[in-house]
mmCIF file of C-alpha atoms in Angstrom:
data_model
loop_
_atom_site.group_PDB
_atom_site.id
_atom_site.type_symbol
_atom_site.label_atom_id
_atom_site.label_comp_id
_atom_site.label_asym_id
_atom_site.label_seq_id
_atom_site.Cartn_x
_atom_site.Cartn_y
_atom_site.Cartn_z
ATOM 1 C CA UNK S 285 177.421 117.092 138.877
ATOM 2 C CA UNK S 286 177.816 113.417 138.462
ATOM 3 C CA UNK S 287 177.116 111.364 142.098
ATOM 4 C CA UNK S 288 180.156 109.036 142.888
ATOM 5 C CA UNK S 289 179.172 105.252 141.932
ATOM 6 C CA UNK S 290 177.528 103.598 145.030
ATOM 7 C CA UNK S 291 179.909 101.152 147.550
ATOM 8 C CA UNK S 292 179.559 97.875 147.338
ATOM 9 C CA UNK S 293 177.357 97.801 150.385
ATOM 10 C CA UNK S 294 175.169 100.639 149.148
ATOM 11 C CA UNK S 295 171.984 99.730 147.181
ATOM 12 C CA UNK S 296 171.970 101.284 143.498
ATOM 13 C CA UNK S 297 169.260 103.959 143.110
ATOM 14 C CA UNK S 298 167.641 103.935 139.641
ATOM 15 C CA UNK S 299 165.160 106.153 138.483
ATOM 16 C CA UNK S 300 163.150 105.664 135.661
ATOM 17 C CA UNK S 301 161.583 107.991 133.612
ATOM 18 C CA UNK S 302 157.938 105.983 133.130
ATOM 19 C CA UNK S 303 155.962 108.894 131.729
ATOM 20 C CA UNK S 304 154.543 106.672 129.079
ATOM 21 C CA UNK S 305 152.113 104.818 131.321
ATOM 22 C CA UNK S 306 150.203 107.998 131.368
ATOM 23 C CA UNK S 307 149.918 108.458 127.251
ATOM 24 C CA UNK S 308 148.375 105.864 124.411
ATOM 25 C CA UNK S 309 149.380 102.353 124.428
ATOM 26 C CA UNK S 310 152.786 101.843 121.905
ATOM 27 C CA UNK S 311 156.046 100.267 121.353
ATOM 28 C CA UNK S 312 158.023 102.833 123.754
ATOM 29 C CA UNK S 313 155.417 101.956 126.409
ATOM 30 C CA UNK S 314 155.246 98.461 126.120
ATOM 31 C CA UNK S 315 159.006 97.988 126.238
ATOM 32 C CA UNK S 316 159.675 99.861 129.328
ATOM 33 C CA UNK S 317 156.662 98.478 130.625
ATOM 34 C CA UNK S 318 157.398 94.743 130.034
ATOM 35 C CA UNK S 319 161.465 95.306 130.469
ATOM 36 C CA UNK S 320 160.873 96.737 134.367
ATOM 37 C CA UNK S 321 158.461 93.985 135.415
ATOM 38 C CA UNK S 322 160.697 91.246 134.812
ATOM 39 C CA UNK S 323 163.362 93.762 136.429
ATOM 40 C CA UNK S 324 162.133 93.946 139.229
ATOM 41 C CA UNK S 325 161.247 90.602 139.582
ATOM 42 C CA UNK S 326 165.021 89.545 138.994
ATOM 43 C CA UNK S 327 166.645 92.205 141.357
ATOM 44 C CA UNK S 328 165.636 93.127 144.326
ATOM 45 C CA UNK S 329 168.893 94.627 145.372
ATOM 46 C CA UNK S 330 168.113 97.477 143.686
ATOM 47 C CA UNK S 331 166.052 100.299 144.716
ATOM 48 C CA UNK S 332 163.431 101.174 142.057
ATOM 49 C CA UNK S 333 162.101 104.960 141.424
ATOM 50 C CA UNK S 334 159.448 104.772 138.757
ATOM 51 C CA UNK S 335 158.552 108.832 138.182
ATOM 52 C CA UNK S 336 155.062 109.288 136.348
ATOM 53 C CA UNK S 337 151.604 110.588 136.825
ATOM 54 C CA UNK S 338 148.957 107.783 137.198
ATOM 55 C CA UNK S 339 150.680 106.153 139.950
ATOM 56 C CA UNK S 340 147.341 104.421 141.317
ATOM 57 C CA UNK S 341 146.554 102.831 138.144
ATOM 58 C CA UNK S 342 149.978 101.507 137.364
ATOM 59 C CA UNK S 343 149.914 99.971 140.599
ATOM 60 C CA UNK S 344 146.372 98.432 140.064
ATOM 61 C CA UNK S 345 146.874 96.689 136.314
ATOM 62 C CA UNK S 346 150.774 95.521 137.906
ATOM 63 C CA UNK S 347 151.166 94.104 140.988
ATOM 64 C CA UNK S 348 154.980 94.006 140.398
ATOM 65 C CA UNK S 349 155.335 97.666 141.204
ATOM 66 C CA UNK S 350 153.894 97.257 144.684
ATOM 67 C CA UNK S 351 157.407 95.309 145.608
ATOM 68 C CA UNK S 352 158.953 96.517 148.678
ATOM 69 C CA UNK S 353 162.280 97.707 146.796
ATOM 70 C CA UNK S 354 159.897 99.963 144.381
ATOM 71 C CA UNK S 355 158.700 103.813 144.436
ATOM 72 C CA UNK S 356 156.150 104.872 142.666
ATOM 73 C CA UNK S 357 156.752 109.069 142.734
ATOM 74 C CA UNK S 358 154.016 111.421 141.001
ATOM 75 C CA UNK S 359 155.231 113.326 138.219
ATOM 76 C CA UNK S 360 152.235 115.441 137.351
ATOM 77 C CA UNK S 361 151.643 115.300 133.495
ATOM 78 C CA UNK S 362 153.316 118.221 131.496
ATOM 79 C CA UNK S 363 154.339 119.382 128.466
ATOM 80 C CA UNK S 364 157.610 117.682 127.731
ATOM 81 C CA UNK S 365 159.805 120.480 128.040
ATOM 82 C CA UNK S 366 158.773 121.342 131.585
ATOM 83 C CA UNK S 367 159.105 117.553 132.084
ATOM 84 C CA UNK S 368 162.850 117.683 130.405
ATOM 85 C CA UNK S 369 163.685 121.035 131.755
ATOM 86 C CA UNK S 370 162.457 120.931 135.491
ATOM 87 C CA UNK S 371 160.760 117.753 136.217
ATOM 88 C CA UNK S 372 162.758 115.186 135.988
ATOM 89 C CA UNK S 373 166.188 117.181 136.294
ATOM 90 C CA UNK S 374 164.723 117.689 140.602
ATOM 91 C CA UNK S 375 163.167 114.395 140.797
ATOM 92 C CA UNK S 376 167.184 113.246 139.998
ATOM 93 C CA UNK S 377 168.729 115.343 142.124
ATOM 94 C CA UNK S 378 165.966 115.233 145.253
ATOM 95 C CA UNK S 379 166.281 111.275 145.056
ATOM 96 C CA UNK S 380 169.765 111.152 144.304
ATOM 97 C CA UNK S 381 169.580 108.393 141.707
ATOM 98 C CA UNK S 382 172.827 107.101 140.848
ATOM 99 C CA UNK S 383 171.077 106.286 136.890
ATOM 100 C CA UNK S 384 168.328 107.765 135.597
ATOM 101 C CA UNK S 385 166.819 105.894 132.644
ATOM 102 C CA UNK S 386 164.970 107.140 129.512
ATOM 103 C CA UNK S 387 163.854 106.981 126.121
ATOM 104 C CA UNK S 388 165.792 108.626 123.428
ATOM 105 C CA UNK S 389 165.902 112.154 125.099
ATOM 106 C CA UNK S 390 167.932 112.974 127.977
ATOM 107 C CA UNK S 391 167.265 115.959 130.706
ATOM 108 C CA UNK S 392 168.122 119.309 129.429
ATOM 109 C CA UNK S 393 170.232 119.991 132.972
ATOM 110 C CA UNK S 394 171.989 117.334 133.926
ATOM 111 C CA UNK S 395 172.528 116.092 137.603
ATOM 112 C CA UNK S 396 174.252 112.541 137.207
ATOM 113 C CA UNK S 397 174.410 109.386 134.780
ATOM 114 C CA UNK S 398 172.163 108.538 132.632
ATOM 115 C CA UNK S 399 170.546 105.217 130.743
ATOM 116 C CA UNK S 400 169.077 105.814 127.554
ATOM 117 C CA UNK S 401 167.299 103.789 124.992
ATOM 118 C CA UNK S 402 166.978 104.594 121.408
ATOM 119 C CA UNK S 403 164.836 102.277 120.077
ATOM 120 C CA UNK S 404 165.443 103.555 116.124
ATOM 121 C CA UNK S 405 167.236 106.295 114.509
ATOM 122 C CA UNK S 406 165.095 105.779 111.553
ATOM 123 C CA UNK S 407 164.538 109.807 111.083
ATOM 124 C CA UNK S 408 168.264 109.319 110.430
ATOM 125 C CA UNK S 409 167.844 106.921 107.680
ATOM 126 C CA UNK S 410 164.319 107.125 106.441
ATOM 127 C CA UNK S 411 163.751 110.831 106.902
ATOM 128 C CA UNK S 412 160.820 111.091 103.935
ATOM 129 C CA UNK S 413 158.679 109.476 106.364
ATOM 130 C CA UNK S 414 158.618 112.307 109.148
ATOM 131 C CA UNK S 415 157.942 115.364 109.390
ATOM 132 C CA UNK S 416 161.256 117.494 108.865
ATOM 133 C CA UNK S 417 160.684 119.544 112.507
ATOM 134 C CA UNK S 418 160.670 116.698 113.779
ATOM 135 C CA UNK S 419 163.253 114.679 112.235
ATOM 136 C CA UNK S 420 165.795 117.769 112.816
ATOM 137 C CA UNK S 421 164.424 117.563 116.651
ATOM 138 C CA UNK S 422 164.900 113.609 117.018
ATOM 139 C CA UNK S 423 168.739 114.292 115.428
ATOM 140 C CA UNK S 424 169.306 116.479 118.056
ATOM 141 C CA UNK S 425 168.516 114.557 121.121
ATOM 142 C CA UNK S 426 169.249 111.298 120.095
ATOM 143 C CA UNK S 427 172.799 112.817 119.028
ATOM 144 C CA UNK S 428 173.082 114.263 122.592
ATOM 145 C CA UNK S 429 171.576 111.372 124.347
ATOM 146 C CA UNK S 430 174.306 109.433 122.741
ATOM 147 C CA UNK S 431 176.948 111.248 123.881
ATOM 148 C CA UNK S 432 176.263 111.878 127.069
ATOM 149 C CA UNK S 433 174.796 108.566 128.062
ATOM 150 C CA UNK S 434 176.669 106.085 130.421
ATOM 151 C CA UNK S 435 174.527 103.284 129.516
ATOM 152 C CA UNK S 436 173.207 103.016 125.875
ATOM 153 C CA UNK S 437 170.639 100.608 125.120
ATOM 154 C CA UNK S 438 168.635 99.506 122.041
ATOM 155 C CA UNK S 439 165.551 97.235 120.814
ATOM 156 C CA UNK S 440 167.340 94.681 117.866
ATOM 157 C CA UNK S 441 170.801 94.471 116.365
ATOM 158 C CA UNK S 442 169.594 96.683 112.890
ATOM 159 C CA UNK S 443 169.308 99.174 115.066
ATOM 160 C CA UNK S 444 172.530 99.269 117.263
ATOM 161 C CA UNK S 445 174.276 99.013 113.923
ATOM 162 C CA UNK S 446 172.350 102.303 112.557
ATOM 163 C CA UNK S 447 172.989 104.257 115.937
ATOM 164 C CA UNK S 448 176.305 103.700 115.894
ATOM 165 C CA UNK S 449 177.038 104.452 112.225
ATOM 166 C CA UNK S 450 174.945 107.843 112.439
ATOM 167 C CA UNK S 451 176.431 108.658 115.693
ATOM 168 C CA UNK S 452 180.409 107.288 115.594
ATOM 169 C CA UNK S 453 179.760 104.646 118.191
ATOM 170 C CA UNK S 454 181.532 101.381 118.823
ATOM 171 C CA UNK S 455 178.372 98.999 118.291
ATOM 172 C CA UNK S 456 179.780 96.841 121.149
ATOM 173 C CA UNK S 457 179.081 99.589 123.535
ATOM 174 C CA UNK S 458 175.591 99.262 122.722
ATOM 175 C CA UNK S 459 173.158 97.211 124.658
ATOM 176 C CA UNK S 460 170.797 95.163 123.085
ATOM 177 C CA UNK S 461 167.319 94.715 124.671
ATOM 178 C CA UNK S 462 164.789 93.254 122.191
ATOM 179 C CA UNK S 463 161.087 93.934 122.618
ATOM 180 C CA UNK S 464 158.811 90.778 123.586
ATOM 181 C CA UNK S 465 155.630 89.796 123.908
ATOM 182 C CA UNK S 466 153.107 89.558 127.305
ATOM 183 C CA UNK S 467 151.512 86.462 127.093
ATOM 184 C CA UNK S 468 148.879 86.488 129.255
ATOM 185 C CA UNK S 469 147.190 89.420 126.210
ATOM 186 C CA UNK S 470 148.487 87.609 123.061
ATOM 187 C CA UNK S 471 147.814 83.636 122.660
ATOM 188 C CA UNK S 472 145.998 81.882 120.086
ATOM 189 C CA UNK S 473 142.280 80.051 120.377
ATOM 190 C CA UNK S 474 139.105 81.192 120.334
ATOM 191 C CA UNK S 475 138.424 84.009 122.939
ATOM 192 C CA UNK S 476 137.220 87.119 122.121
ATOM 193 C CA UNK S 477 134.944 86.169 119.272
ATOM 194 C CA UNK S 478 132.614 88.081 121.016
ATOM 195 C CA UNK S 479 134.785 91.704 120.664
ATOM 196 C CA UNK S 480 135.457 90.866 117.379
ATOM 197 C CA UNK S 481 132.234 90.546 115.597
ATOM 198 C CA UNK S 482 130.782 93.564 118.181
ATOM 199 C CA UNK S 483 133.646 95.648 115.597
ATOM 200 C CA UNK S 484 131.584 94.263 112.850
ATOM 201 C CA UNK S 485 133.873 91.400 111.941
ATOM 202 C CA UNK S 486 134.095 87.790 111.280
ATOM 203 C CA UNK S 487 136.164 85.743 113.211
ATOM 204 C CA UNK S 488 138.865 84.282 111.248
ATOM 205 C CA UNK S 489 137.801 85.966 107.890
ATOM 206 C CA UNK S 490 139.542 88.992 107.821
ATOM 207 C CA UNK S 491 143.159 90.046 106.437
ATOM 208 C CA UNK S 492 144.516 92.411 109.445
ATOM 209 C CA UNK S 493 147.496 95.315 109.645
ATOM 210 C CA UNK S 494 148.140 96.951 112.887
ATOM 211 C CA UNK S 495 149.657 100.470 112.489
ATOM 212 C CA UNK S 496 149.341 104.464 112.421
ATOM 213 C CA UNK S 497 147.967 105.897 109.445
ATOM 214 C CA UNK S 498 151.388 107.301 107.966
ATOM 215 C CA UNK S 499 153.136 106.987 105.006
ATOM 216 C CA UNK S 500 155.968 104.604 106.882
ATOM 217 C CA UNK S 501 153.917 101.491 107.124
ATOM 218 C CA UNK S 502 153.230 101.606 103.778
ATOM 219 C CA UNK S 503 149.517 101.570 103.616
ATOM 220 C CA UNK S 504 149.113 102.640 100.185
ATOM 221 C CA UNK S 505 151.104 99.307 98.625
ATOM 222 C CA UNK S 506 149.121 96.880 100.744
ATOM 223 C CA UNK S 507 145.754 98.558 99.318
ATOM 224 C CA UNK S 508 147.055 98.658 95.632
ATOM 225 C CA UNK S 509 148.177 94.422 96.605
ATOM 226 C CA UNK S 510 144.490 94.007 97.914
ATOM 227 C CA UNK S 511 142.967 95.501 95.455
ATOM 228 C CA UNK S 512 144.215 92.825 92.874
ATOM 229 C CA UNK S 513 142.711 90.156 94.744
ATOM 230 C CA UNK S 514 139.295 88.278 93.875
ATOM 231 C CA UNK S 515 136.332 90.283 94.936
ATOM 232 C CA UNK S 516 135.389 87.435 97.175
ATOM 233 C CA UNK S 517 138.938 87.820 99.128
ATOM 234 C CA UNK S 518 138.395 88.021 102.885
ATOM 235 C CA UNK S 519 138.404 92.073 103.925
ATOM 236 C CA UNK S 520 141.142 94.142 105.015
ATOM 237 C CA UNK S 521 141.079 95.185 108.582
ATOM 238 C CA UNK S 522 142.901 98.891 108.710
ATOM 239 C CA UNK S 523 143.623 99.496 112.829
ATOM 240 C CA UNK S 524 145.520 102.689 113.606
ATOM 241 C CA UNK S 525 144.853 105.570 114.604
ATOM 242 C CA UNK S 526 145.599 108.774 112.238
ATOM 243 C CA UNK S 527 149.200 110.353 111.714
ATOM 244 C CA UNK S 528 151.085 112.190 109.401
ATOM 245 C CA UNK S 529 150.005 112.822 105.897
ATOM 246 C CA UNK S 530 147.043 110.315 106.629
ATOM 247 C CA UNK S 531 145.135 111.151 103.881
ATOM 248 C CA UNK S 532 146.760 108.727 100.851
ATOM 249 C CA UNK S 533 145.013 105.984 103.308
ATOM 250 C CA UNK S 534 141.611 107.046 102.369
ATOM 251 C CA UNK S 535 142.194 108.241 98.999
ATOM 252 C CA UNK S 536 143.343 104.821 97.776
ATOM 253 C CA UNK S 537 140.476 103.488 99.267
ATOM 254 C CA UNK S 538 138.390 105.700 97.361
ATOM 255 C CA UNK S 539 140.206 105.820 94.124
ATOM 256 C CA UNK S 540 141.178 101.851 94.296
ATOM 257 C CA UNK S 541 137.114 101.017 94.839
ATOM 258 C CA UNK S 542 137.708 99.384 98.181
ATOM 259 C CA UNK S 543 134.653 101.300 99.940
ATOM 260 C CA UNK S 544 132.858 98.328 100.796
ATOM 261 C CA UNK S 545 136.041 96.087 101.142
ATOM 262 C CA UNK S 546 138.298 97.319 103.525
ATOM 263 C CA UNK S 547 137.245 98.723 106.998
ATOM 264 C CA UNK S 548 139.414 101.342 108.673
ATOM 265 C CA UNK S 549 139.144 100.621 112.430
ATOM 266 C CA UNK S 550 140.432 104.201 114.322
ATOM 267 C CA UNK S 551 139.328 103.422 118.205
ATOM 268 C CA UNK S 552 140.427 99.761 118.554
ATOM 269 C CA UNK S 553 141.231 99.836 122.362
ATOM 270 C CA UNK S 554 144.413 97.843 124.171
ATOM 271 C CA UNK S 555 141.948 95.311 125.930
ATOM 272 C CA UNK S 556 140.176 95.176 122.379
ATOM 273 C CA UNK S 557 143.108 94.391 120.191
ATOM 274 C CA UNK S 558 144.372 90.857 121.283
ATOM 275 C CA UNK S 559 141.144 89.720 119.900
ATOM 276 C CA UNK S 560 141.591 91.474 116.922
ATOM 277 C CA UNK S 561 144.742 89.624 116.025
ATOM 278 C CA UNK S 562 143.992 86.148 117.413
ATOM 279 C CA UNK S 563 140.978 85.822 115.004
ATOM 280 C CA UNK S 564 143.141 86.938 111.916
ATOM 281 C CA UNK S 565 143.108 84.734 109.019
ATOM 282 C CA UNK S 566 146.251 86.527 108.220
ATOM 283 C CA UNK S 567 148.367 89.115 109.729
ATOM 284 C CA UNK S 568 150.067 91.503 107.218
ATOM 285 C CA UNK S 569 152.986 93.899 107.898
ATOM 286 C CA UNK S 570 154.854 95.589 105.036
ATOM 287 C CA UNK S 571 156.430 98.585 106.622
ATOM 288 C CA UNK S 572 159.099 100.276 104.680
ATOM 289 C CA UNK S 573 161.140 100.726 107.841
ATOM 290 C CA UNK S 574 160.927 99.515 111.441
ATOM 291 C CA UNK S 575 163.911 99.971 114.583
ATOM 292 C CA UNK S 576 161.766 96.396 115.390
ATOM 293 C CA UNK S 577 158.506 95.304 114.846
ATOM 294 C CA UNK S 578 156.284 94.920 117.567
ATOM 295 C CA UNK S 579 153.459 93.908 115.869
ATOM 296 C CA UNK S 580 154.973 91.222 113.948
ATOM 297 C CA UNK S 581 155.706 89.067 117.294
ATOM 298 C CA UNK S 582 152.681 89.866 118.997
ATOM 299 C CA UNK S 583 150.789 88.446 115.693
ATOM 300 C CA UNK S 584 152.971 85.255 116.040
ATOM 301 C CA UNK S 585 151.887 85.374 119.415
ATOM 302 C CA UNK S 586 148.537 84.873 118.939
ATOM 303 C CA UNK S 587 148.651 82.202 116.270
ATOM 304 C CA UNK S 588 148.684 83.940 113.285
ATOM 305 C CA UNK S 589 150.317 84.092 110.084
ATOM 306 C CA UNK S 590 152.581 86.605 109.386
ATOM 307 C CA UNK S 591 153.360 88.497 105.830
ATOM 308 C CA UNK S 592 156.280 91.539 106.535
ATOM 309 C CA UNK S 593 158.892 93.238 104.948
ATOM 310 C CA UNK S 594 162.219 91.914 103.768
ATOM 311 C CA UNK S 595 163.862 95.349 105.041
ATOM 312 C CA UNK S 596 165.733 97.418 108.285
ATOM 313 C CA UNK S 597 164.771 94.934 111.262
ATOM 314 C CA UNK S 598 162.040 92.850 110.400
ATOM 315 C CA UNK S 599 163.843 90.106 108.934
ATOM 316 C CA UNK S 600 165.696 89.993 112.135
ATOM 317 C CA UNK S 601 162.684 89.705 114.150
ATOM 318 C CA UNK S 602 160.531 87.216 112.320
ATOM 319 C CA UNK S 603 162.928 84.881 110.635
ATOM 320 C CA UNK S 604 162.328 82.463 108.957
ATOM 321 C CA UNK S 605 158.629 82.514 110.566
ATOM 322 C CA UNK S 606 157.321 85.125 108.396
ATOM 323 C CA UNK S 607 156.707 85.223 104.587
ATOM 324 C CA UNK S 608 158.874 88.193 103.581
ATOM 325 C CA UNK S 609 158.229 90.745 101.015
ATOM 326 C CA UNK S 610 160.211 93.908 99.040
ATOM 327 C CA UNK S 611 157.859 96.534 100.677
ATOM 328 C CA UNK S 612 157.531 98.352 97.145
ATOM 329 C CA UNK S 613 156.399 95.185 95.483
ATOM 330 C CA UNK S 614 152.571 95.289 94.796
ATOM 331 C CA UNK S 615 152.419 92.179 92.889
ATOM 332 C CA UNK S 616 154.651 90.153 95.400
ATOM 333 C CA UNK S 617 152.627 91.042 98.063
ATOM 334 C CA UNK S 618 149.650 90.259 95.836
ATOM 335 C CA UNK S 619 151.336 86.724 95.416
ATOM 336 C CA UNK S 620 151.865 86.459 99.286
ATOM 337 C CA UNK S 621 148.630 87.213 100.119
ATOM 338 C CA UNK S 622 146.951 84.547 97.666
ATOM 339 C CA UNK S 623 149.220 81.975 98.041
ATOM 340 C CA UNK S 624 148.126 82.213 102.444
ATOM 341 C CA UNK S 625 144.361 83.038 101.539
ATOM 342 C CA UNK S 626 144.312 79.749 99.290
ATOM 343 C CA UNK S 627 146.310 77.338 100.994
ATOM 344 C CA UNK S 628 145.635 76.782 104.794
ATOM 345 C CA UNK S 629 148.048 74.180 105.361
ATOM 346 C CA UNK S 630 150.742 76.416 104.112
ATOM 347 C CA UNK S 631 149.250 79.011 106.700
ATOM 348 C CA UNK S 632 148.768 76.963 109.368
ATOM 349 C CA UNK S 633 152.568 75.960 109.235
ATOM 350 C CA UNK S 634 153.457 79.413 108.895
ATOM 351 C CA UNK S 635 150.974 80.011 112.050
ATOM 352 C CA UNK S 636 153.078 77.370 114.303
ATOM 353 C CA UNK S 637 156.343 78.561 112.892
ATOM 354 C CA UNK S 638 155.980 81.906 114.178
ATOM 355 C CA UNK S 639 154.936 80.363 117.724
ATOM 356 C CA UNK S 640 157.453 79.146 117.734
ATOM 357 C CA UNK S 641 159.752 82.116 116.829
ATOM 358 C CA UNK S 642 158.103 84.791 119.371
ATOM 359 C CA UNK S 643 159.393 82.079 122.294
ATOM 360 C CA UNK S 644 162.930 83.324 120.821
ATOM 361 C CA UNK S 645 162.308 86.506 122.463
ATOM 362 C CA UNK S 646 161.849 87.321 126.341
ATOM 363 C CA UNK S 647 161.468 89.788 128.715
ATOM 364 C CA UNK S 648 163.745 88.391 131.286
ATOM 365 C CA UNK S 649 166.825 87.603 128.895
ATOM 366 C CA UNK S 650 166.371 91.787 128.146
ATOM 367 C CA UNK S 651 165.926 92.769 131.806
ATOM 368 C CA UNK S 652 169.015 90.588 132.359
ATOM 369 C CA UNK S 653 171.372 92.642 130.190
ATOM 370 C CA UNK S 654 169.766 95.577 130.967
ATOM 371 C CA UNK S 655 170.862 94.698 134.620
ATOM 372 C CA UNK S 656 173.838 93.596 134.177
ATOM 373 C CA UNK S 657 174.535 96.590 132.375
ATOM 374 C CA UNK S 658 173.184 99.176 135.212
ATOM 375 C CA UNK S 659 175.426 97.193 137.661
ATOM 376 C CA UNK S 660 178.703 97.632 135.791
ATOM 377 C CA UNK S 661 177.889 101.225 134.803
ATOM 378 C CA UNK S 662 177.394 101.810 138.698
ATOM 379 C CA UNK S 663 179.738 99.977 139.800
ATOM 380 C CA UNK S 664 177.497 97.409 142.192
#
């Protein structure tokens, strides 16, 4: 049953499904996290429901969820099937939302409208990088989600274009809300020297890639670049946690003699990592797909330079900023690497280029369309 659209005079009540706060620090949960603060913020017409489990400790690191026109209502942590099948399908119809927002999968019993963001369909396009269970799983609910969504929403422009050629959609009926970057965690200087060298590192002597061990970001082709380079090359700074088929990580490690030169960092915490990146020398990307990129800005962010792939969205997000790469080329990632390493004015330019660049994108202008879309959709 589908809830008439409010009155003019009636406040909109939007739910949002925030069930990320409560699980590890990534892209899903930084962009609903960053989006709804400057929401808020903007609109205080509207009456925020915010469903999750840790509601103390979201309201401790985030004083914007404390406003007057925001609930914060426990949703004990669950398996997400009881949260898809019975959570959040009675937290929608017990509140009475008029939209109920999520991430690529929608409730499996439906009680009104829904907002949904897709931030990639790349187990559409790229499906050798996942796991087929789970590529058959995302085709399902994204394919329903987009459907059945009143509001559809997305993170860059690659992938509105891929969401709507997979699933028959007009691209202009797709929102885009790019991803951003908190400032007050990623800036450049000279804080945090300290974490850094207590992870056994040298500030500003270390090549960095941020990313879960899996064959998608293209680990493998940055070791075989690396291990071209002179043996007195700054080291390679792995962080990311282990994922599918991690394995090819460590065995080029092994089998490319890179024991004592790169170090494989597994437990880098979220307080720990702006550090990390700020004292980069360089920051190095080359995914062979991405819906955006996180990374990539947040290394601009903090005053680094950026190497990344010429493919899917990355070229989108970094510009002109970035030196950009074929992800399958060893040798031209080789070059890329050098050619930084060797010349720091070259770097350096690179470093206030991509300053720059990450001021291009902001959580305000995305909470703005994501507004202005919630308003027209329920009719306030």
């Amino acid at each position: 049953m589908t809830p008439p659209p409010p009155s003019p005079t009636r406040r909109i009540r939007l739910g949002v499904d925030f069930h990320v706060w409560d699980e590890l620090f990534q892209g899903s949960r930084s962009h609903i996290l960053g989006l709804y603060r400057a929401a808020i913020a903007l609109a205080p017409d509207i009456d925020f429901l915010f469903f999750l489990d840790g509601t103390a400790s979201l309201q401790q690191a985030h004083a914007e969820f404390s406003a007057p026109h925001v609930s914060l209502v426990r949703m004990p942590k669950r398996p997400g099937p009881v949260r898809l099948g019975l959570q959040l399908p009675w937290l929608q119809w017990r509140h009475r939302l008029d939209l109920l927002h999520m991430q690529y999968k929608l409730p499996l019993l439906s009680w009104g409208r829904y907002a949904c963001t897709i931030h990639d369909v790349l187990f559409e396009t790229h499906p050798q990088y996942f796991e087929p269970a789970f590529a058959r799983q995302m085709h399902y609910f994204c394919a329903r989600a987009a459907r059945r969504s009143a509001l559809l929403l997305t993170v860059s422009d690659y992938s509105r274009q891929e969401m709507a050629r997979q699933y028959g959609l007009n691209p202009e009926a797709i929102h885009v809300t790019p991803n951003a970057v908190d400032h007050r965690r990623f800036y450049p200087g000279q804080e945090g020297a300290a974490v850094v060298r207590s992870l056994g590192l040298e500030p500003g002597r270390y090549v960095l890639t941020v990313g879960r061990l899996e064959p998608r970001k293209n680990h493998v082709t940055l070791l075989t670049a690396y291990a071209s380079l002179a043996a007195d090359a700054p080291p390679l700074v792995i962080v990311g946690q282990r994922d599918f088929r991690h394995d090819a990580v460590f065995e080029s490690i092994a089998s490319l003699g890179l024991n004592g030169r790169v170090k494989v960092l597994e437990t880098v915490s979220d307080t720990q990592l702006p550090a990390v990146l700020r004292h980069a020398q360089v920051f190095v990307y080359p995914t062979f797909a991405e819906g955006f990129g996180m990374p990539v800005l947040e290394a601009m962010a903090s005053g680094v330079p950026v190497i990344t792939s010429n493919t899917t969205s990355l070229p989108e997000v970094a510009g002109d900023a970035a030196l950009l790469v074929d992800p399958q080329d060893a040798p031209g990632l080789a070059a890329s690497l050098s050619s930084l390493l060797a010349k720091p004015r070259q770097a350096s330019a690179l470093a206030t280029a991509g300053l720059a660049k990450c001021q291009q994108f902001s959580w305000e202008t995305s909470a703005r369309t994501l507004l202005a879309g919630i308003r027209h959709t329920c009719g306030g």
